[in-house]
Amino acid sequence: MKAIEDQIANKYKHGFVTDIDSDTLPPGLNEDVIRHISRIKNEPQFLLDFRLKAFAHWKTLPKPDWAKLNIEPIDYQAISYYSAPKIDENAPKSLDEVDPKLLETYDKLGIPLHERARLAGVAVDAVFDSVSVATTFKDTLHKAGVIFGSFSEAAQNYPELIEEYLGTVVPIEDNFFAALNSAVFTDGSFVYIPKGVRCPMELSTYFRINAANTGQFERTLIIADEGSHVSYLEGCTAPMRDENQLHAAVVELVAQKDAEIKYSTVQNWYPGDENGVGGIYNFVTKRGDCRGDRSKISWTQVETGSAITWKYPSCLLKGDDSVGEFYSVAVTNNYQQADTGTKMIHIGKNTKSTIIAKGISAGKSNSSYRGLVKILPSAENARNYSQCDSLLMGSTCGAHTFPYIEAKNPTAKIEHEATTSKVSDDQLFYCRQRGISEEDAVNMIVNGFCKSVFQELPMEFAVEAQALLAVSLEGAVG
Amino acid sequence: MLEIKNLQASIENNKILNGINLSIKAGEVHAIMGPNGSGKSTLASVLAGRTEYEITGGSVTFNGKDLFDLEIEERAREGLFLAFQYPQEIPGVNNVYLLKAAVNAVRKHRGQDEFDAYDFLSLVKEKVKFMEMDEKFLHRGVNEGFSGGEKKRNEILQMLMLEPQLAVLDETDSGLDIDALKVVSKGVNAMRSEERGILMVTHYQRLLDYIKPDFVHVLVNGKIVKSGDHTLALELEAKGYDWLLDAEAA
Amino acid sequence: MTTSSNNLAVMKTGANLVLSDLFNSIKLPSEQQKNALTNLLEQGVPTLRTERWRYTTLRKAISNQLKLVDTTTGELPQHPALAGFDAEKVTILNGQLHGAISITGAELNISNDVSKLDSHKHDDGFIDNTNIAFVENTLKLDISKNIEQLIVLHFHHTIASSLLANRLEIVAARNSSATIVVLHTSDNDLNSTLVPVTTLNAGANSQITLINVQDLGSHTFQLAKTHAHLNADSLFKFTQLEIGSQLSRHDVVVDVLGKGAEFVHSNLLHGTEKQVLDTHLDVYHHVDHTQSSMGVKAVLDDKSRGIFNGKIYVEVDAQQVNADLQNNNLLLSKFAEINTKPELEIYADDVKCAHGATVGQLNEESLFYLRSRGLDKEAAEKVLVSAFSRSTYYGLVPSVLEEWLDARLGFES
């Protein structure tokens, strides 16, 4: 097989900086900064208390140190904790009010808000740095009784829902970054689907980190009340920066009785250049709480970006007969490091979980799957099936699998399988003998490897994911 | 169409092919027979462009072009098809998807329009039926979990779709039961035409009962030691290879 | 001997203190022993916060009641497991050697020298360091040719509240082969802590079968380590049966160092009552064209806990490695528990590595089949459980040992 290492490494397509005035807090973190954020956002008292409590706890925590991640120490005092695009005092109420440059940015990202939204029937809540700037299709959703908008707005309009649910899935004590996020989160999305409602469209958010040295701390809260159904898409991109930028989001999902939440992510934040300079640090806490009987939460993620990813979307299967799913493709190239996986905690009876994780490592990158399947004594007849496969490209990358299985109930049935393989010369030869070019053959094989995850994505996301994969791995096969 | 002149090849410094001369014209069916380790499969692999073999001498032209100047996929697009002895499994890649990508790559090379989805599918279904295969095979991963016979049928299906100028069949009959052998032979015979050459590499005479070759060559120690018409195959069946081995040694 | 402990005051709490005090009672520790203690205290006795020990506490195993063995008396045991063997038996009673081997090609000697195999920093070194710090004599078994007869070594312990470190070093010469049965037993109520370490250096093209049966008394603690170096074309078959003890932690480390070398492992964790059975298996493929195949089964009843951590590590450039690890677990009681983690750590791309783990009930269809043939549910379950456990030793150990194991585990043969 002829080496194609010398192919020109693909440059990050989304690397540009939008030139607009930002209202940015000076770097540093203390109580005053938190009070300031809360004041700017005109938050109710309980939210400020929540933040301060989290901050007090965060200060007591040691900085995390993970074995498989090679992390340069982060100076939390060098980060600016708030950056809002400078616009009129009030947030824009419609697309017309949005800074045209912002819209242009989205155009470059390939998500022209109005067109895309209308064509695809997708309601997009776009988060630019830290403030939600536009939400489309609010009215259609409103008629169905669905609440979908920025977290800040929800804090104004539905404080009782926020107070009831915030921090109940990811408590402030959960981990270092969850505590930090709880203290300083700036904005994010809020979704509430009332009882018995099937959300009439896919909900979608694009996150984007723009200002230099701003950490982004989104807070997303999705509540599916009894018998409701929602599919939520999250896409992430960031411009090219040399400094590493911190992203520490918290996503909380609550599924009540008979409710179903499907949460899909395509993450292609700036991974750093081919020498490992720059890139996003992506430390995210995502957790779904299957609170009610027969509820279901399904996580699907395609992770191709970020210099470092630390992310374990998890499910607490509390309700009887509840179902948790995790489908993941993680691609690393050059010097990227990804440590991702899931936790499935079986608490209720007859709970079921499925884990399909595909890791692709190329260049000098390292990819780890870290997962936990825990069957508590109360979880009669719990079932889990896990499959973790790694595909290696080239001899300078690594793939690691750390699946923790803890079973404390004799009726549990758990199956875990893992394999490591490469794109074999024989497979490539076979495809090329049928007239297919080497690059197409590699893409074909890689997509085949990821198929069981891609088919869980909504159609348009699946197409985007395949394209992303091809871009991420260009020049990776030798 | 195919001119092999004094072809020599080795792997890890072991000489496998020791000067092969063979000429195949359009419309001809050739069979290469020989004992295990005589270099039959090596010849097929070298023609298709496997890189682990080192060409140490000789030349091969295909339709006037130097075969060794062409990449693997260029040879395929020029019309050289290899039916593999051990077809690869490619998990997750739809059989029909590979087929479509391959057919369109070849058509593009020939300056033809790509098939539209409907035309393509009706053509595939027709060929699938001809090969007495179940349509569900189209939507499974390429050769994934196929039995030996199913894999070989799938190879011939690909050949029928790609319509190559020269088909090289590497031990296509090995591991087939009689029913599968008949179907595979039917597929190959359907490909016989004035414009097309076929080169069969086989250890057994059995296949030649169903696909009657115009020429039979015996390969021993990387050299063609005897050529003849189809009666040579019958002679080999009766006498084995030993008499030729002895002749070679002497 | 207080030199090393002075500047390690930070670590001298709890279990660390127990070990350093114990060490002070050694009359003339060697430099090697002193170094081992220094390393031990620098790292400290692992706690539940130590990743490799997150499910197994050493709190009871290393208590301040421990003393070192100061007497060598004791009655030579007659263990039923060995009754059927007509092979020569060597007994190591409370650390003292009784008997000898008179097989040509196999030599058993006692030595003061501890030749620690290079660990490549695979683990925290806790068991190794503890063993070396407290070991009195090392048994050296040299295998120099093909040996047909079985070699049987029986370690037995009778002294209460003691810490005893045995060490067996096996060196298999080029082209040699042998089957070695090692049995570890103790008096049933013995509350001692045993720290046995076995090392194997398998020479080129050697074939060594090691059968390690742990049937210690139900109050005894064991912290064991087996460490093998496999040179080119060697084959190491290791059958590990963990049956007895209150707590048995066994670290198995295999360095596959030579091309063509192969490791085959079979392991049974058979837990009842409140037993804790913990195996950490680390297989390091350092070079290309090597193989390993590991099957680990846990059958856990009552309030027993099983812990299994299996890691396949493939070094950069160790291409064409074929490694497979399967871990299957059965929980037979509401209170039994299994914690398992089959890891892969791969740095070479042209390898075939797979692992699988299952926790589950008995196969419903087999159960149905047996019941349809007239067995009642309980009997059918028993048959399936025994078949599951037996597969870890049937055909892998001498038939007399099979028979004893069946009887010991209550299986009808």
mmCIF file of N, CA and C in Angstrom, chain A residues 68 366 370 372 377 380-381 383 388 390 392-423 478, chain C residues 51 54-55 309 311 316-317 319 326 331-364:
data_model
loop_
_atom_site.group_PDB
_atom_site.id
_atom_site.type_symbol
_atom_site.label_atom_id
_atom_site.label_comp_id
_atom_site.label_asym_id
_atom_site.label_seq_id
_atom_site.Cartn_x
_atom_site.Cartn_y
_atom_site.Cartn_z
ATOM 1 N N LYS A 68 -4.522 8.947 31.751
ATOM 2 C CA LYS A 68 -4.313 8.823 30.317
ATOM 3 C C LYS A 68 -4.261 10.167 29.587
ATOM 4 N N ASN A 366 -4.128 9.803 20.790
ATOM 5 C CA ASN A 366 -4.514 8.745 21.700
ATOM 6 C C ASN A 366 -5.998 8.819 21.975
ATOM 7 N N ARG A 370 -13.549 4.907 28.257
ATOM 8 C CA ARG A 370 -13.610 4.642 29.686
ATOM 9 C C ARG A 370 -15.086 4.549 30.054
ATOM 10 N N LEU A 372 -18.386 2.769 32.584
ATOM 11 C CA LEU A 372 -18.783 2.047 33.791
ATOM 12 C C LEU A 372 -20.195 1.510 33.593
ATOM 13 N N PRO A 377 -27.870 -3.537 43.711
ATOM 14 C CA PRO A 377 -28.647 -4.693 44.187
ATOM 15 C C PRO A 377 -30.140 -4.571 43.868
ATOM 16 N N GLU A 380 -33.134 -5.584 39.626
ATOM 17 C CA GLU A 380 -33.447 -6.953 39.207
ATOM 18 C C GLU A 380 -33.503 -7.025 37.680
ATOM 19 N N ASN A 381 -32.983 -8.090 37.130
ATOM 20 C CA ASN A 381 -33.082 -8.336 35.683
ATOM 21 C C ASN A 381 -32.517 -7.216 34.812
ATOM 22 N N ARG A 383 -30.038 -5.478 32.200
ATOM 23 C CA ARG A 383 -29.333 -5.975 31.014
ATOM 24 C C ARG A 383 -28.405 -4.899 30.487
ATOM 25 N N CYS A 388 -17.058 -2.086 22.210
ATOM 26 C CA CYS A 388 -16.098 -0.996 22.044
ATOM 27 C C CYS A 388 -15.070 -1.437 21.011
ATOM 28 N N SER A 390 -11.915 -0.348 18.348
ATOM 29 C CA SER A 390 -10.933 0.668 18.005
ATOM 30 C C SER A 390 -10.340 0.367 16.649
ATOM 31 N N LEU A 392 -7.120 1.566 14.336
ATOM 32 C CA LEU A 392 -5.875 2.324 14.385
ATOM 33 C C LEU A 392 -5.383 2.596 12.977
ATOM 34 N N MET A 393 -4.864 3.803 12.793
ATOM 35 C CA MET A 393 -4.312 4.162 11.494
ATOM 36 C C MET A 393 -2.903 4.676 11.696
ATOM 37 N N GLY A 394 -1.925 3.882 11.282
ATOM 38 C CA GLY A 394 -0.539 4.281 11.464
ATOM 39 C C GLY A 394 -0.020 3.752 12.779
ATOM 40 N N SER A 395 1.289 3.782 12.928
ATOM 41 C CA SER A 395 1.891 3.089 14.066
ATOM 42 C C SER A 395 2.290 4.027 15.187
ATOM 43 N N THR A 396 1.865 5.293 15.130
ATOM 44 C CA THR A 396 2.271 6.210 16.198
ATOM 45 C C THR A 396 1.095 6.618 17.078
ATOM 46 N N CYS A 397 -0.050 5.982 16.876
ATOM 47 C CA CYS A 397 -1.208 6.339 17.687
ATOM 48 C C CYS A 397 -1.505 5.222 18.688
ATOM 49 N N GLY A 398 -2.419 5.503 19.599
ATOM 50 C CA GLY A 398 -2.758 4.498 20.597
ATOM 51 C C GLY A 398 -4.253 4.417 20.813
ATOM 52 N N ALA A 399 -4.703 3.245 21.224
ATOM 53 C CA ALA A 399 -6.114 3.064 21.542
ATOM 54 C C ALA A 399 -6.217 2.289 22.842
ATOM 55 N N HIS A 400 -7.079 2.745 23.709
ATOM 56 C CA HIS A 400 -7.164 2.139 25.036
ATOM 57 C C HIS A 400 -8.623 1.921 25.421
ATOM 58 N N THR A 401 -8.854 0.868 26.149
ATOM 59 C CA THR A 401 -10.216 0.553 26.561
ATOM 60 C C THR A 401 -10.225 0.241 28.050
ATOM 61 N N PHE A 402 -11.013 0.984 28.793
ATOM 62 C CA PHE A 402 -11.102 0.758 30.245
ATOM 63 C C PHE A 402 -12.561 0.594 30.645
ATOM 64 N N PRO A 403 -13.100 -0.575 30.452
ATOM 65 C CA PRO A 403 -14.508 -0.754 30.803
ATOM 66 C C PRO A 403 -14.658 -1.316 32.218
ATOM 67 N N TYR A 404 -15.225 -0.521 33.096
ATOM 68 C CA TYR A 404 -15.479 -1.011 34.452
ATOM 69 C C TYR A 404 -16.860 -1.664 34.483
ATOM 70 N N ILE A 405 -16.918 -2.858 35.037
ATOM 71 C CA ILE A 405 -18.203 -3.532 35.179
ATOM 72 C C ILE A 405 -18.366 -3.905 36.648
ATOM 73 N N GLU A 406 -19.429 -3.427 37.262
ATOM 74 C CA GLU A 406 -19.670 -3.740 38.666
ATOM 75 C C GLU A 406 -21.079 -4.299 38.797
ATOM 76 N N ALA A 407 -21.173 -5.566 39.148
ATOM 77 C CA ALA A 407 -22.486 -6.188 39.232
ATOM 78 C C ALA A 407 -22.756 -6.649 40.645
ATOM 79 N N LYS A 408 -23.867 -6.195 41.185
ATOM 80 C CA LYS A 408 -24.231 -6.583 42.548
ATOM 81 C C LYS A 408 -25.598 -7.222 42.601
ATOM 82 N N ASN A 409 -26.036 -7.761 41.491
ATOM 83 C CA ASN A 409 -27.319 -8.462 41.496
ATOM 84 C C ASN A 409 -27.178 -9.696 40.611
ATOM 85 N N PRO A 410 -27.546 -10.871 41.164
ATOM 86 C CA PRO A 410 -27.289 -12.108 40.416
ATOM 87 C C PRO A 410 -28.163 -12.262 39.174
ATOM 88 N N THR A 411 -29.208 -11.460 39.034
ATOM 89 C CA THR A 411 -30.051 -11.592 37.846
ATOM 90 C C THR A 411 -29.546 -10.737 36.693
ATOM 91 N N ALA A 412 -28.448 -10.043 36.922
ATOM 92 C CA ALA A 412 -27.921 -9.159 35.879
ATOM 93 C C ALA A 412 -27.346 -9.958 34.722
ATOM 94 N N LYS A 413 -27.527 -9.435 33.534
ATOM 95 C CA LYS A 413 -26.862 -10.015 32.370
ATOM 96 C C LYS A 413 -26.083 -8.926 31.673
ATOM 97 N N ILE A 414 -24.793 -9.120 31.609
ATOM 98 C CA ILE A 414 -23.936 -8.095 31.021
ATOM 99 C C ILE A 414 -23.062 -8.741 29.967
ATOM 100 N N GLU A 415 -22.982 -8.096 28.849
ATOM 101 C CA GLU A 415 -22.070 -8.580 27.820
ATOM 102 C C GLU A 415 -21.208 -7.431 27.361
ATOM 103 N N HIS A 416 -19.933 -7.653 27.347
ATOM 104 C CA HIS A 416 -19.021 -6.613 26.876
ATOM 105 C C HIS A 416 -18.087 -7.217 25.847
ATOM 106 N N GLU A 417 -17.932 -6.521 24.739
ATOM 107 C CA GLU A 417 -17.001 -7.000 23.718
ATOM 108 C C GLU A 417 -16.142 -5.836 23.271
ATOM 109 N N ALA A 418 -14.898 -6.121 22.991
ATOM 110 C CA ALA A 418 -14.053 -5.059 22.464
ATOM 111 C C ALA A 418 -13.068 -5.649 21.479
ATOM 112 N N THR A 419 -12.777 -4.891 20.447
ATOM 113 C CA THR A 419 -11.779 -5.343 19.489
ATOM 114 C C THR A 419 -10.911 -4.163 19.078
ATOM 115 N N THR A 420 -9.743 -4.484 18.610
ATOM 116 C CA THR A 420 -8.874 -3.480 18.021
ATOM 117 C C THR A 420 -8.477 -3.978 16.649
ATOM 118 N N SER A 421 -8.547 -3.114 15.675
ATOM 119 C CA SER A 421 -8.167 -3.561 14.348
ATOM 120 C C SER A 421 -7.586 -2.401 13.563
ATOM 121 N N LYS A 422 -7.159 -2.680 12.369
ATOM 122 C CA LYS A 422 -6.670 -1.618 11.505
ATOM 123 C C LYS A 422 -7.394 -1.728 10.173
ATOM 124 N N VAL A 423 -7.256 -0.672 9.382
ATOM 125 C CA VAL A 423 -7.729 -0.781 8.010
ATOM 126 C C VAL A 423 -6.696 -1.666 7.333
ATOM 127 N N GLY A 478 -1.354 5.758 6.237
ATOM 128 C CA GLY A 478 -0.080 5.541 5.569
ATOM 129 C C GLY A 478 0.145 4.070 5.341
ATOM 130 N N GLU C 51 -5.850 3.099 42.288
ATOM 131 C CA GLU C 51 -6.668 2.539 41.202
ATOM 132 C C GLU C 51 -6.646 1.006 41.159
ATOM 133 N N ARG C 54 -8.874 -0.534 44.060
ATOM 134 C CA ARG C 54 -10.104 0.175 44.405
ATOM 135 C C ARG C 54 -11.219 -0.729 44.937
ATOM 136 N N TYR C 55 -11.117 -2.039 44.693
ATOM 137 C CA TYR C 55 -12.168 -2.931 45.192
ATOM 138 C C TYR C 55 -11.687 -3.853 46.315
ATOM 139 N N ASN C 309 -9.240 -7.759 36.900
ATOM 140 C CA ASN C 309 -8.759 -6.687 36.048
ATOM 141 C C ASN C 309 -7.770 -7.315 35.075
ATOM 142 N N LYS C 311 -5.489 -6.770 31.640
ATOM 143 C CA LYS C 311 -5.006 -5.784 30.675
ATOM 144 C C LYS C 311 -4.137 -6.440 29.614
ATOM 145 N N VAL C 316 4.513 -0.256 21.161
ATOM 146 C CA VAL C 316 4.743 0.335 19.847
ATOM 147 C C VAL C 316 5.554 -0.644 18.996
ATOM 148 N N ASP C 317 5.174 -0.803 17.769
ATOM 149 C CA ASP C 317 5.874 -1.670 16.809
ATOM 150 C C ASP C 317 5.720 -3.169 17.066
ATOM 151 N N GLN C 319 3.900 -5.483 16.093
ATOM 152 C CA GLN C 319 2.868 -5.799 15.108
ATOM 153 C C GLN C 319 2.572 -7.290 15.118
ATOM 154 N N GLN C 326 -11.015 -13.405 27.606
ATOM 155 C CA GLN C 326 -12.441 -13.563 27.877
ATOM 156 C C GLN C 326 -12.654 -13.718 29.373
ATOM 157 N N LEU C 331 -22.995 -15.003 39.042
ATOM 158 C CA LEU C 331 -23.342 -14.656 40.415
ATOM 159 C C LEU C 331 -24.449 -15.612 40.846
ATOM 160 N N LEU C 332 -24.201 -16.346 41.928
ATOM 161 C CA LEU C 332 -25.171 -17.356 42.338
ATOM 162 C C LEU C 332 -26.029 -16.890 43.502
ATOM 163 N N SER C 333 -25.711 -15.746 44.067
ATOM 164 C CA SER C 333 -26.493 -15.309 45.212
ATOM 165 C C SER C 333 -26.783 -13.822 45.103
ATOM 166 N N LYS C 334 -27.821 -13.433 45.803
ATOM 167 C CA LYS C 334 -28.232 -12.024 45.829
ATOM 168 C C LYS C 334 -27.137 -11.114 46.359
ATOM 169 N N PHE C 335 -26.256 -11.678 47.178
ATOM 170 C CA PHE C 335 -25.279 -10.828 47.850
ATOM 171 C C PHE C 335 -23.884 -10.926 47.243
ATOM 172 N N ALA C 336 -23.761 -11.777 46.255
ATOM 173 C CA ALA C 336 -22.451 -11.896 45.608
ATOM 174 C C ALA C 336 -22.234 -10.704 44.680
ATOM 175 N N GLU C 337 -20.979 -10.442 44.365
ATOM 176 C CA GLU C 337 -20.674 -9.237 43.598
ATOM 177 C C GLU C 337 -19.449 -9.470 42.717
ATOM 178 N N ILE C 338 -19.496 -8.927 41.518
ATOM 179 C CA ILE C 338 -18.322 -9.018 40.654
ATOM 180 C C ILE C 338 -17.970 -7.628 40.148
ATOM 181 N N ASN C 339 -16.688 -7.331 40.177
ATOM 182 C CA ASN C 339 -16.201 -6.091 39.575
ATOM 183 C C ASN C 339 -15.143 -6.484 38.571
ATOM 184 N N THR C 340 -15.385 -6.159 37.332
ATOM 185 C CA THR C 340 -14.433 -6.610 36.329
ATOM 186 C C THR C 340 -14.084 -5.488 35.374
ATOM 187 N N LYS C 341 -12.872 -5.514 34.903
ATOM 188 C CA LYS C 341 -12.427 -4.491 33.958
ATOM 189 C C LYS C 341 -11.429 -5.109 32.986
ATOM 190 N N PRO C 342 -11.871 -5.501 31.817
ATOM 191 C CA PRO C 342 -10.925 -6.004 30.828
ATOM 192 C C PRO C 342 -10.398 -4.841 29.992
ATOM 193 N N GLU C 343 -9.133 -4.522 30.128
ATOM 194 C CA GLU C 343 -8.587 -3.337 29.455
ATOM 195 C C GLU C 343 -7.786 -3.706 28.219
ATOM 196 N N LEU C 344 -7.762 -2.779 27.297
ATOM 197 C CA LEU C 344 -6.850 -2.907 26.166
ATOM 198 C C LEU C 344 -6.024 -1.640 26.118
ATOM 199 N N GLU C 345 -4.737 -1.792 25.920
ATOM 200 C CA GLU C 345 -3.888 -0.618 25.738
ATOM 201 C C GLU C 345 -2.984 -0.923 24.558
ATOM 202 N N ILE C 346 -3.287 -0.317 23.435
ATOM 203 C CA ILE C 346 -2.692 -0.753 22.176
ATOM 204 C C ILE C 346 -1.933 0.387 21.522
ATOM 205 N N TYR C 347 -0.683 0.149 21.178
ATOM 206 C CA TYR C 347 0.125 1.169 20.507
ATOM 207 C C TYR C 347 0.661 0.698 19.155
ATOM 208 N N ALA C 348 0.181 -0.432 18.673
ATOM 209 C CA ALA C 348 0.613 -0.911 17.360
ATOM 210 C C ALA C 348 -0.648 -1.109 16.537
ATOM 211 N N ASP C 349 -0.558 -0.863 15.231
ATOM 212 C CA ASP C 349 -1.818 -0.888 14.486
ATOM 213 C C ASP C 349 -2.149 -2.226 13.857
ATOM 214 N N ASP C 350 -1.144 -3.048 13.609
ATOM 215 C CA ASP C 350 -1.446 -4.292 12.908
ATOM 216 C C ASP C 350 -1.566 -5.447 13.887
ATOM 217 N N VAL C 351 -2.564 -5.384 14.731
ATOM 218 C CA VAL C 351 -2.717 -6.393 15.772
ATOM 219 C C VAL C 351 -4.166 -6.856 15.799
ATOM 220 N N LYS C 352 -4.347 -8.035 16.358
ATOM 221 C CA LYS C 352 -5.707 -8.507 16.569
ATOM 222 C C LYS C 352 -5.890 -8.692 18.055
ATOM 223 N N CYS C 353 -6.600 -7.783 18.668
ATOM 224 C CA CYS C 353 -6.818 -7.895 20.090
ATOM 225 C C CYS C 353 -8.306 -7.840 20.360
ATOM 226 N N ALA C 354 -8.746 -8.708 21.212
ATOM 227 C CA ALA C 354 -10.160 -8.688 21.547
ATOM 228 C C ALA C 354 -10.310 -9.050 23.002
ATOM 229 N N HIS C 355 -11.294 -8.467 23.632
ATOM 230 C CA HIS C 355 -11.641 -8.965 24.948
ATOM 231 C C HIS C 355 -13.149 -8.970 25.081
ATOM 232 N N GLY C 356 -13.602 -9.791 25.976
ATOM 233 C CA GLY C 356 -15.034 -9.850 26.213
ATOM 234 C C GLY C 356 -15.267 -10.136 27.679
ATOM 235 N N ALA C 357 -16.374 -9.637 28.182
ATOM 236 C CA ALA C 357 -16.731 -9.939 29.553
ATOM 237 C C ALA C 357 -18.224 -10.162 29.609
ATOM 238 N N THR C 358 -18.623 -11.120 30.365
ATOM 239 C CA THR C 358 -20.055 -11.306 30.559
ATOM 240 C C THR C 358 -20.328 -11.498 32.032
ATOM 241 N N VAL C 359 -21.480 -11.031 32.447
ATOM 242 C CA VAL C 359 -21.992 -11.370 33.758
ATOM 243 C C VAL C 359 -23.363 -11.914 33.451
ATOM 244 N N GLY C 360 -23.675 -13.084 33.959
ATOM 245 C CA GLY C 360 -24.996 -13.527 33.567
ATOM 246 C C GLY C 360 -25.454 -14.762 34.249
ATOM 247 N N GLN C 361 -26.688 -15.024 33.982
ATOM 248 C CA GLN C 361 -27.280 -16.240 34.516
ATOM 249 C C GLN C 361 -26.864 -17.385 33.622
ATOM 250 N N LEU C 362 -27.309 -18.564 33.999
ATOM 251 C CA LEU C 362 -27.010 -19.735 33.194
ATOM 252 C C LEU C 362 -27.790 -19.645 31.897
ATOM 253 N N ASN C 363 -27.279 -20.293 30.910
ATOM 254 C CA ASN C 363 -27.920 -20.304 29.610
ATOM 255 C C ASN C 363 -29.326 -20.923 29.703
ATOM 256 N N GLU C 364 -30.331 -20.103 29.401
ATOM 257 C CA GLU C 364 -31.729 -20.541 29.546
ATOM 258 C C GLU C 364 -32.010 -21.779 28.700
#
